[in-house]
CSV table of C-alpha atoms and ligand atoms in Angstrom, one decimal:
chain,number,residue,atom,x,y,z
O,1,UNK,CA,60.4,122.1,105.2
O,2,UNK,CA,62.7,124.1,107.4
O,3,UNK,CA,61.4,126.7,109.8
O,4,UNK,CA,62.4,129.2,112.5
O,5,UNK,CA,65.2,131.7,111.6
O,6,UNK,CA,68.1,132.9,113.7
O,7,UNK,CA,69.5,136.2,112.3
O,8,UNK,CA,73.1,136.8,113.5
O,9,UNK,CA,74.0,140.5,113.6
O,10,UNK,CA,71.9,143.6,114.2
O,11,UNK,CA,73.2,146.1,111.7
O,12,UNK,CA,71.8,147.7,108.5
O,13,UNK,CA,71.5,144.4,106.6
O,14,UNK,CA,70.0,142.6,109.6
O,15,UNK,CA,67.3,145.3,109.8
O,16,UNK,CA,66.2,144.4,106.3
O,17,UNK,CA,66.5,140.7,106.8
O,18,UNK,CA,64.4,140.8,109.9
O,19,UNK,CA,61.7,142.9,108.3
O,20,UNK,CA,61.6,140.6,105.2
O,21,UNK,CA,61.4,137.5,107.4
O,22,UNK,CA,58.6,139.1,109.3
O,23,UNK,CA,56.7,139.7,106.0
O,24,UNK,CA,57.0,136.0,105.3
O,25,UNK,CA,56.7,134.5,108.8
O,26,UNK,CA,53.8,132.2,107.9
O,27,UNK,CA,56.4,130.1,106.0
O,28,UNK,CA,59.6,131.0,108.0
O,29,UNK,CA,58.1,130.7,111.5
O,30,UNK,CA,59.8,132.2,114.6
O,31,UNK,CA,62.3,135.0,114.1
O,32,UNK,CA,65.3,135.4,116.5
O,33,UNK,CA,67.8,138.2,116.3
O,34,UNK,CA,71.2,137.9,118.1
O,35,UNK,CA,74.2,140.2,118.4
O,36,UNK,CA,76.5,141.3,121.1
O,37,UNK,CA,74.3,144.3,121.8
O,38,UNK,CA,70.8,143.3,122.9
O,39,UNK,CA,69.5,146.9,122.4
O,40,UNK,CA,70.3,146.8,118.7
O,41,UNK,CA,68.3,143.6,118.3
O,42,UNK,CA,65.4,145.0,120.3
O,43,UNK,CA,65.4,148.2,118.2
O,44,UNK,CA,64.9,146.1,115.1
O,45,UNK,CA,62.0,144.2,116.7
O,46,UNK,CA,60.5,147.5,117.8
O,47,UNK,CA,60.7,148.8,114.2
O,48,UNK,CA,59.1,145.6,112.8
O,49,UNK,CA,56.2,146.2,115.3
O,50,UNK,CA,56.0,149.9,114.4
O,51,UNK,CA,55.8,149.2,110.7
O,52,UNK,CA,53.4,146.3,111.2
O,53,UNK,CA,55.7,144.1,109.1
O,54,UNK,CA,54.6,140.7,110.5
O,55,UNK,CA,52.6,138.7,108.0
O,56,UNK,CA,50.8,137.0,110.8
O,57,UNK,CA,51.1,137.1,114.6
O,58,UNK,CA,54.3,135.3,115.6
O,59,UNK,CA,57.4,135.1,117.8
O,60,UNK,CA,60.1,137.8,117.5
O,61,UNK,CA,62.9,137.6,120.1
O,62,UNK,CA,66.2,139.4,120.8
O,63,UNK,CA,69.2,137.6,122.2
O,64,UNK,CA,72.7,138.6,123.4
O,65,UNK,CA,75.3,136.5,121.6
O,66,UNK,CA,79.0,136.6,120.8
O,67,UNK,CA,78.9,134.6,117.6
O,68,UNK,CA,82.6,133.9,117.8
O,69,UNK,CA,81.6,131.5,120.5
O,70,UNK,CA,80.6,128.4,118.5
O,71,UNK,CA,79.2,126.5,121.5
O,72,UNK,CA,77.0,129.5,122.6
O,73,UNK,CA,75.8,129.9,119.0
O,74,UNK,CA,75.0,126.2,118.7
O,75,UNK,CA,73.2,126.3,122.1
O,76,UNK,CA,71.0,129.2,120.9
O,77,UNK,CA,70.2,127.4,117.6
O,78,UNK,CA,69.1,124.3,119.5
O,79,UNK,CA,67.2,126.1,122.3
O,80,UNK,CA,65.2,128.1,119.8
O,81,UNK,CA,64.7,125.2,117.4
O,82,UNK,CA,66.1,127.3,114.5
O,83,UNK,CA,66.6,125.4,111.3
O,84,UNK,CA,67.8,128.4,109.3
O,85,UNK,CA,70.6,130.7,110.3
O,86,UNK,CA,71.1,134.0,108.3
O,87,UNK,CA,74.5,135.3,109.2
O,88,UNK,CA,74.6,139.1,108.6
O,89,UNK,CA,77.1,139.9,111.3
O,90,UNK,CA,80.6,141.0,110.5
O,91,UNK,CA,82.4,138.7,108.0
O,92,UNK,CA,84.9,137.8,110.8
O,93,UNK,CA,82.1,135.6,112.2
O,94,UNK,CA,81.5,133.4,109.2
O,95,UNK,CA,83.6,130.3,110.1
O,96,UNK,CA,82.3,130.3,113.7
O,97,UNK,CA,78.6,130.6,112.7
O,98,UNK,CA,79.1,127.9,110.0
O,99,UNK,CA,80.7,125.6,112.6
O,100,UNK,CA,77.6,126.0,114.8
O,101,UNK,CA,75.4,125.2,111.8
O,102,UNK,CA,77.4,122.1,111.0
O,103,UNK,CA,77.2,121.0,114.7
O,104,UNK,CA,73.4,121.5,114.8
O,105,UNK,CA,72.3,120.7,111.2
O,106,UNK,CA,70.8,124.2,110.7
O,107,UNK,CA,71.0,125.6,107.2
O,108,UNK,CA,73.6,128.5,106.9
O,109,UNK,CA,73.5,131.6,104.7
O,110,UNK,CA,75.8,134.6,104.6
O,111,UNK,CA,76.3,137.7,102.4
O,112,UNK,CA,80.0,138.2,102.4
O,113,UNK,CA,83.2,136.1,102.3
O,114,UNK,CA,85.0,135.2,105.5
O,115,UNK,CA,87.8,137.5,106.6
O,116,UNK,CA,90.5,137.1,109.2
O,117,UNK,CA,90.9,140.4,111.0
O,118,UNK,CA,94.7,140.3,110.8
O,119,UNK,CA,94.9,139.6,107.1
O,120,UNK,CA,93.8,141.7,104.1
O,121,UNK,CA,93.3,140.3,100.6
O,122,UNK,CA,94.5,136.8,100.7
O,123,UNK,CA,95.5,134.5,97.8
O,124,UNK,CA,92.8,133.9,95.2
O,125,UNK,CA,90.4,132.2,95.0
O,126,UNK,CA,89.5,133.7,98.4
O,127,UNK,CA,86.8,131.0,99.0
O,128,UNK,CA,89.5,128.4,98.9
O,129,UNK,CA,91.2,129.9,102.0
O,130,UNK,CA,88.2,129.3,104.4
O,131,UNK,CA,84.7,128.4,103.2
O,132,UNK,CA,85.6,125.6,100.6
O,133,UNK,CA,87.7,123.9,103.2
O,134,UNK,CA,84.4,123.1,105.1
O,135,UNK,CA,82.7,121.8,101.9
O,136,UNK,CA,83.1,118.1,102.9
O,137,UNK,CA,82.1,118.8,106.5
O,138,UNK,CA,78.8,120.3,105.2
O,139,UNK,CA,78.2,117.4,102.8
O,140,UNK,CA,78.9,114.9,105.6
O,141,UNK,CA,76.4,116.7,107.9
O,142,UNK,CA,74.0,117.3,105.0
O,143,UNK,CA,74.1,121.0,105.9
O,144,UNK,CA,72.9,123.4,103.3
O,145,UNK,CA,75.3,126.4,103.3
O,146,UNK,CA,74.6,129.1,100.7
O,147,UNK,CA,77.6,131.4,100.5
O,148,UNK,CA,77.5,135.1,99.6
O,149,UNK,CA,73.8,135.5,99.0
O,150,UNK,CA,73.5,139.3,99.2
O,151,UNK,CA,73.4,141.4,96.0
O,152,UNK,CA,77.1,141.5,95.1
O,153,UNK,CA,78.0,138.8,95.9
O,154,UNK,CA,74.7,137.0,95.5
O,155,UNK,CA,72.2,138.2,93.0
O,156,UNK,CA,75.0,139.0,90.5
O,157,UNK,CA,76.1,135.4,90.7
O,158,UNK,CA,72.6,134.3,89.8
O,159,UNK,CA,72.5,136.8,86.9
O,160,UNK,CA,75.8,135.3,85.6
O,161,UNK,CA,74.5,131.7,85.9
O,162,UNK,CA,71.2,132.7,84.3
O,163,UNK,CA,72.9,134.4,81.3
O,164,UNK,CA,75.3,131.5,80.8
O,165,UNK,CA,72.4,129.0,80.7
O,166,UNK,CA,69.6,130.9,79.0
O,167,UNK,CA,71.0,133.7,76.8
O,168,UNK,CA,74.3,132.4,75.2
O,169,UNK,CA,75.9,129.5,73.5
O,170,UNK,CA,79.3,130.7,74.9
O,171,UNK,CA,80.1,133.6,77.2
O,172,UNK,CA,83.3,135.7,76.7
O,173,UNK,CA,83.0,138.2,79.5
O,174,UNK,CA,81.0,139.2,82.5
O,175,UNK,CA,81.5,142.7,83.8
O,176,UNK,CA,79.7,143.3,87.1
O,177,UNK,CA,78.9,147.0,87.6
O,178,UNK,CA,77.9,148.5,90.9
O,179,UNK,CA,76.7,152.1,90.9
O,180,UNK,CA,75.3,154.0,93.9
O,181,UNK,CA,74.0,157.2,92.5
O,182,UNK,CA,72.4,158.1,95.8
O,183,UNK,CA,73.4,160.8,98.3
O,184,UNK,CA,73.5,160.6,102.1
O,185,UNK,CA,74.3,164.2,102.7
O,186,UNK,CA,77.3,163.7,105.0
O,187,UNK,CA,80.8,164.9,104.4
O,188,UNK,CA,82.1,161.3,104.3
O,189,UNK,CA,80.5,157.9,105.2
O,190,UNK,CA,80.6,154.3,104.0
O,191,UNK,CA,77.4,152.5,103.1
O,192,UNK,CA,78.3,149.4,105.2
O,193,UNK,CA,80.8,148.6,107.9
O,194,UNK,CA,83.7,151.1,107.2
O,195,UNK,CA,86.3,148.5,108.4
O,196,UNK,CA,85.0,146.0,105.8
O,197,UNK,CA,84.5,148.6,103.1
O,198,UNK,CA,88.0,150.0,103.4
O,199,UNK,CA,89.6,146.5,103.5
O,200,UNK,CA,88.1,145.9,100.1
O,201,UNK,CA,90.1,148.7,98.6
O,202,UNK,CA,93.5,148.8,100.3
O,203,UNK,CA,95.2,145.8,98.7
O,204,UNK,CA,95.7,144.0,95.3
O,205,UNK,CA,92.7,144.1,93.0
O,206,UNK,CA,92.2,140.6,91.6
O,207,UNK,CA,90.2,140.1,88.4
O,208,UNK,CA,89.8,137.0,86.1
O,209,UNK,CA,91.2,137.7,82.7
O,210,UNK,CA,91.9,135.3,79.9
O,211,UNK,CA,91.3,132.4,82.3
O,212,UNK,CA,93.8,133.5,84.9
O,213,UNK,CA,94.2,135.8,87.8
O,214,UNK,CA,95.3,139.3,87.0
O,215,UNK,CA,96.6,141.8,89.7
O,216,UNK,CA,96.1,145.5,89.6
O,217,UNK,CA,96.3,148.3,92.1
O,218,UNK,CA,93.2,150.0,93.4
O,219,UNK,CA,92.0,153.0,91.2
O,220,UNK,CA,94.5,151.8,88.5
O,221,UNK,CA,91.8,150.9,85.9
O,222,UNK,CA,88.9,153.3,85.3
O,223,UNK,CA,85.9,152.9,83.0
O,224,UNK,CA,82.7,154.9,82.5
O,225,UNK,CA,79.4,153.0,82.0
O,226,UNK,CA,76.1,154.3,80.9
O,227,UNK,CA,73.6,152.5,83.1
O,228,UNK,CA,69.8,152.5,83.0
O,229,UNK,CA,68.2,155.1,85.2
O,230,UNK,CA,71.4,156.2,87.0
O,231,UNK,CA,73.1,157.4,83.7
O,232,UNK,CA,76.8,157.6,83.1
O,233,UNK,CA,79.1,156.9,86.1
O,234,UNK,CA,82.8,156.5,86.6
O,235,UNK,CA,83.9,153.1,88.0
O,236,UNK,CA,87.1,151.5,88.9
O,237,UNK,CA,88.2,147.9,88.7
O,238,UNK,CA,87.8,146.5,92.2
O,239,UNK,CA,88.5,143.2,93.9
O,240,UNK,CA,85.3,141.4,95.0
O,241,UNK,CA,84.1,138.1,96.5
O,242,UNK,CA,82.0,136.9,93.6
O,243,UNK,CA,84.9,136.8,91.1
O,244,UNK,CA,86.5,134.2,93.4
O,245,UNK,CA,83.7,131.7,92.9
O,246,UNK,CA,82.4,132.6,89.4
O,247,UNK,CA,85.8,132.2,87.9
O,248,UNK,CA,86.0,128.6,89.3
O,249,UNK,CA,82.4,127.6,88.6
O,250,UNK,CA,81.2,129.0,85.3
O,251,UNK,CA,84.1,128.5,82.8
O,252,UNK,CA,83.9,132.1,81.6
O,253,UNK,CA,87.3,133.5,80.6
O,254,UNK,CA,86.9,137.2,81.7
O,255,UNK,CA,85.1,138.2,84.9
O,256,UNK,CA,85.6,141.7,86.3
O,257,UNK,CA,84.0,143.9,89.0
O,258,UNK,CA,83.6,147.6,88.6
O,259,UNK,CA,82.5,149.9,91.4
O,260,UNK,CA,81.4,153.5,91.1
O,261,UNK,CA,83.4,156.1,93.2
O,262,UNK,CA,83.1,159.9,93.4
O,263,UNK,CA,86.2,162.0,93.2
O,264,UNK,CA,85.4,163.1,96.8
O,265,UNK,CA,85.4,159.5,98.0
O,266,UNK,CA,88.7,158.8,96.3
O,267,UNK,CA,90.3,161.9,97.7
O,268,UNK,CA,89.3,161.2,101.3
O,269,UNK,CA,90.2,157.5,100.9
O,270,UNK,CA,93.6,158.4,99.5
O,271,UNK,CA,94.4,160.8,102.4
O,272,UNK,CA,93.4,158.2,105.0
O,273,UNK,CA,95.4,155.5,103.3
O,274,UNK,CA,98.5,157.5,102.8
O,275,UNK,CA,98.4,158.6,106.5
O,276,UNK,CA,98.3,154.9,107.5
O,277,UNK,CA,94.9,155.3,109.0
O,278,UNK,CA,93.4,152.4,107.0
O,279,UNK,CA,95.9,149.9,108.4
O,280,UNK,CA,94.6,146.8,110.2
O,281,UNK,CA,97.9,146.4,112.0
O,282,UNK,CA,98.0,147.9,115.6
O,283,UNK,CA,100.1,150.9,116.4
O,284,UNK,CA,101.2,152.2,119.9
O,285,UNK,CA,100.3,155.7,120.9
O,286,UNK,CA,102.5,158.0,123.0
O,287,UNK,CA,100.5,157.1,126.0
O,288,UNK,CA,101.3,153.4,125.5
O,289,UNK,CA,97.9,152.4,124.2
O,290,UNK,CA,97.7,149.9,121.4
O,291,UNK,CA,95.1,150.8,118.7
O,292,UNK,CA,94.2,149.6,115.3
O,293,UNK,CA,94.0,152.7,113.0
O,294,UNK,CA,91.2,151.2,110.9
O,295,UNK,CA,89.1,150.6,114.0
O,296,UNK,CA,89.6,154.2,115.1
O,297,UNK,CA,88.5,155.5,111.7
O,298,UNK,CA,85.4,153.3,111.9
O,299,UNK,CA,84.6,154.7,115.4
O,300,UNK,CA,84.6,158.3,114.2
O,301,UNK,CA,82.7,157.8,110.9
O,302,UNK,CA,78.8,157.8,110.9
O,303,UNK,CA,77.2,154.4,111.6
O,304,UNK,CA,76.0,153.2,108.1
O,305,UNK,CA,72.6,152.5,109.5
O,306,UNK,CA,72.2,156.1,110.6
O,307,UNK,CA,72.5,157.3,106.9
O,308,UNK,CA,69.1,155.7,105.9
O,309,UNK,CA,66.6,158.5,106.9
O,310,UNK,CA,68.3,161.1,104.7
O,311,UNK,CA,69.4,159.0,101.8
O,312,UNK,CA,68.0,159.9,98.4
O,313,UNK,CA,68.6,158.7,94.8
O,314,UNK,CA,69.0,155.2,93.4
O,315,UNK,CA,71.4,152.3,93.0
O,316,UNK,CA,71.9,150.3,89.8
O,317,UNK,CA,73.8,147.1,89.9
O,318,UNK,CA,74.0,144.6,87.1
O,319,UNK,CA,76.0,142.3,84.9
O,320,UNK,CA,77.0,143.2,81.3
O,321,UNK,CA,77.5,139.8,79.6
O,322,UNK,CA,79.1,139.4,76.2
O,323,UNK,CA,79.2,136.2,74.1
O,324,UNK,CA,77.9,134.4,71.1
O,325,UNK,CA,74.4,133.0,70.4
O,326,UNK,CA,73.8,131.0,67.2
O,327,UNK,CA,77.1,132.2,65.7
O,328,UNK,CA,76.3,135.9,66.3
O,329,UNK,CA,77.9,138.2,68.8
O,330,UNK,CA,75.4,139.1,71.6
O,331,UNK,CA,75.4,141.5,74.6
O,332,UNK,CA,73.0,141.4,77.5
O,333,UNK,CA,72.6,143.6,80.6
O,334,UNK,CA,70.8,142.0,83.6
O,335,UNK,CA,70.2,144.6,86.4
O,336,UNK,CA,68.2,146.0,89.2
O,337,UNK,CA,67.5,149.6,90.2
O,338,UNK,CA,66.7,150.3,93.8
O,339,UNK,CA,65.5,153.6,95.4
O,340,UNK,CA,67.0,154.6,98.8
O,341,UNK,CA,64.0,156.5,100.1
O,342,UNK,CA,61.5,153.8,99.1
O,343,UNK,CA,63.6,151.2,101.0
O,344,UNK,CA,63.6,153.5,104.1
O,345,UNK,CA,59.8,153.9,103.8
O,346,UNK,CA,59.3,150.1,103.7
O,347,UNK,CA,61.8,148.7,106.2
O,348,UNK,CA,63.8,151.7,107.7
O,349,UNK,CA,67.0,151.0,105.7
O,350,UNK,CA,69.0,152.4,102.8
O,351,UNK,CA,69.2,150.6,99.4
O,352,UNK,CA,72.7,149.1,100.0
O,353,UNK,CA,71.4,147.2,103.0
O,354,UNK,CA,68.1,146.5,101.2
O,355,UNK,CA,69.7,145.0,98.1
O,356,UNK,CA,71.9,142.8,100.4
O,357,UNK,CA,69.1,141.7,102.8
O,358,UNK,CA,66.2,140.8,100.5
O,359,UNK,CA,68.2,138.2,98.5
O,360,UNK,CA,69.3,136.5,101.8
O,361,UNK,CA,65.6,136.2,102.8
O,362,UNK,CA,64.6,135.0,99.4
O,363,UNK,CA,67.3,132.3,99.7
O,364,UNK,CA,66.0,131.4,103.2
O,365,UNK,CA,62.5,131.0,101.7
O,366,UNK,CA,63.8,128.8,98.9
O,367,UNK,CA,65.6,126.6,101.6
O,368,UNK,CA,62.4,126.5,103.7
O,369,UNK,CA,60.4,125.5,100.6
O,370,UNK,CA,63.0,122.9,99.7
O,371,UNK,CA,64.0,124.3,96.2
O,372,UNK,CA,67.5,125.3,97.5
O,373,UNK,CA,67.8,122.9,100.4
O,374,UNK,CA,70.6,121.0,98.7
O,375,UNK,CA,72.3,119.5,101.8
O,376,UNK,CA,75.7,120.8,101.0
O,377,UNK,CA,77.7,124.0,100.5
O,378,UNK,CA,77.0,126.1,97.4
O,379,UNK,CA,77.9,129.4,95.9
O,380,UNK,CA,74.8,131.1,94.4
O,381,UNK,CA,75.7,130.4,90.8
O,382,UNK,CA,75.7,126.6,91.6
O,383,UNK,CA,71.9,126.8,92.4
O,384,UNK,CA,69.0,127.2,90.0
O,385,UNK,CA,68.7,131.0,89.5
O,386,UNK,CA,65.2,130.9,88.2
O,387,UNK,CA,63.1,130.6,91.4
O,388,UNK,CA,65.4,133.0,93.1
O,389,UNK,CA,65.1,135.8,90.5
O,390,UNK,CA,61.3,135.1,90.3
O,391,UNK,CA,60.8,135.3,94.0
O,392,UNK,CA,62.8,138.6,94.4
O,393,UNK,CA,60.6,140.1,91.7
O,394,UNK,CA,57.8,139.7,94.1
O,395,UNK,CA,59.8,140.8,97.2
O,396,UNK,CA,60.8,144.3,96.1
O,397,UNK,CA,63.9,143.6,94.1
O,398,UNK,CA,62.9,143.5,90.4
O,399,UNK,CA,65.3,142.2,87.8
O,400,UNK,CA,65.3,143.7,84.3
O,401,UNK,CA,67.0,142.5,81.2
O,402,UNK,CA,68.3,144.7,78.3
O,403,UNK,CA,69.3,143.3,75.0
O,404,UNK,CA,68.9,144.0,71.3
O,405,UNK,CA,65.1,143.4,71.7
O,406,UNK,CA,64.6,146.0,74.3
O,407,UNK,CA,64.4,146.3,78.1
O,408,UNK,CA,61.9,144.3,80.2
O,409,UNK,CA,61.3,142.6,83.5
O,410,UNK,CA,63.1,139.3,83.6
O,411,UNK,CA,60.6,136.5,84.3
O,412,UNK,CA,63.0,133.6,84.4
O,413,UNK,CA,60.5,130.8,85.0
O,414,UNK,CA,59.5,131.1,81.4
O,415,UNK,CA,63.0,130.3,80.1
O,416,UNK,CA,65.3,127.3,79.9
O,417,UNK,CA,66.1,124.6,82.5
O,418,UNK,CA,69.4,124.9,84.2
O,419,UNK,CA,72.1,122.3,84.5
O,420,UNK,CA,72.6,120.4,87.8
O,421,UNK,CA,75.2,121.6,90.3
O,422,UNK,CA,77.3,118.4,89.7
O,423,UNK,CA,77.3,118.7,85.9
O,424,UNK,CA,78.2,122.4,86.1
O,425,UNK,CA,81.1,121.8,88.5
O,426,UNK,CA,82.4,119.0,86.2
O,427,UNK,CA,82.1,121.1,83.0
O,428,UNK,CA,83.8,124.2,84.5
O,429,UNK,CA,86.9,122.4,85.8
H,1,NDP,P1,77.0,146.3,110.4
H,1,NDP,O1,78.4,146.7,110.7
H,1,NDP,O2,75.9,147.4,110.3
H,1,NDP,O3,76.5,145.1,111.3
H,1,NDP,C1,77.3,144.1,111.7
H,1,NDP,C2,76.6,143.5,112.9
H,1,NDP,O4,77.5,142.4,113.3
H,1,NDP,C3,76.5,144.4,114.1
H,1,NDP,O5,75.2,144.5,114.4
H,1,NDP,C4,77.3,143.7,115.2
H,1,NDP,O6,76.5,143.9,116.3
H,1,NDP,C5,77.4,142.3,114.7
H,1,NDP,N1,78.5,141.6,115.3
H,1,NDP,C6,79.8,141.9,115.1
H,1,NDP,N2,80.6,141.0,115.8
H,1,NDP,C7,79.7,140.2,116.4
H,1,NDP,C8,79.9,139.1,117.3
H,1,NDP,N3,81.1,138.7,117.7
H,1,NDP,N4,78.8,138.4,117.7
H,1,NDP,C9,77.6,138.8,117.3
H,1,NDP,N5,77.3,139.8,116.5
H,1,NDP,C10,78.4,140.5,116.1
H,1,NDP,O7,77.1,145.6,108.9
H,1,NDP,P2,76.0,145.5,107.8
H,1,NDP,O8,74.7,145.2,108.4
H,1,NDP,O9,76.1,146.7,106.9
H,1,NDP,O10,76.6,144.3,107.0
H,1,NDP,C11,76.3,142.9,107.4
H,1,NDP,C12,77.1,142.0,106.5
H,1,NDP,O11,76.5,142.1,105.2
H,1,NDP,C13,78.5,142.2,106.4
H,1,NDP,O12,79.2,141.0,106.3
H,1,NDP,C14,78.7,142.9,105.1
H,1,NDP,O13,80.0,142.7,104.5
H,1,NDP,C15,77.6,142.3,104.3
H,1,NDP,N6,77.1,143.1,103.1
H,1,NDP,C16,76.9,142.4,101.9
H,1,NDP,C17,76.5,143.0,100.8
H,1,NDP,C18,76.2,142.3,99.6
H,1,NDP,O14,75.6,142.8,98.7
H,1,NDP,N7,76.6,141.0,99.4
H,1,NDP,C19,76.2,144.5,100.9
H,1,NDP,C20,76.3,145.1,102.2
H,1,NDP,C21,76.8,144.4,103.3
H,1,NDP,P3,77.1,144.1,117.8
H,1,NDP,O15,78.1,145.2,117.7
H,1,NDP,O16,76.0,144.4,118.6
H,1,NDP,O17,77.7,142.8,118.1
């Protein structure tokens, strides 16, 4: 049993993570929230109290922390006796927070791949550039480190693993489709950190096709999908974290990620990009000041967390999986629909933050209970997806499955056993 959670970061996703930890504090224990700005952490604690989210009376504490400082992070973990660290700060922090966990033995979770501020879109597979280099260190220290356990990456990895194990004899393709059919009512805004959001779209789009990496330009490949509830949406092939682990772990020849964009988003994005305003490289102004254009754009755009109160509509994110079962071609869609205003009502956040934060807490609960406390580094598809999907069904993120037989809630505990992590790694390579 592991107890006491340190949440790193105090943004939109941290708000959800903190509320969901509070709703399960009988199991998870004390809840600590740390970021550079104490007031942001305190505001989350105030909102937990205002909404009465604590399952039982318990400790909630805000801390000032620069999580790039490994020694300071390790000190905080030790001083507060935290055995689980949920890193939902900026992706630039991942390697530092992971180092602090390896030093202290705390379990580590994050929701996005590590990024170096000065580099955009490195060589695939991206996990090989940073995270997987620490795999042996985690194993030696018996540290459980669950990578990318938001929605995408995260839940979609579990959907992929579940489909491979339970629905098919062989899988030909996995198309991950991410639709936000909601409206925030602003002229232009991003749903999470603008700097991270834009970095996803400025460089090469990597996808996994015919068992190899394929490079495209952003907005080069377009496809319309008719999704449950949100209807028909236009998407574009986009580079995304989960392709970089699924391609290495599942042995599926085609894995692509499609994200929905409005014409308006593409127009604004294209203007910003063509003007050079999305560059991560510093420029010098006439007054001699050095500024990073992307950081300036971030500073003038709405704070993603501020969009939540007015957000309406729904998201639909899922995996369309095609393959063969008992000699017959088969197609399955595994998906979730989430409503922005219902999320705001429950935890004060919009659905993008909600769908990222709930899985991280579900994973923390599975680590606390022991189911996922594997004592090594794992991407989500390397872990048993069944308790994860089943737990999220009871935490506000309901998974549905659509196939030739119809559309129903996916209750995975009733289905097949999954292969061990070792066997799966051996089979995939
Ligand atoms: P925000 O930008 O809202 O929050 C980031 C937080 O990180 C801020 O509170 C900031 O606080 C904190 N932070 C930044 N630098 C430091 C530092 N050096 N030390 C301590 N804290 C720091 O981001 P979101 O909440 O929207 O996203 C959080 C993470 O979740 C990101 O990695 C994002 O990519 C990921 N994400 C994943 C999704 C998924 O489905 N997998 C979906 C959406 C997001 P302060 O300024 O006070 O330090």
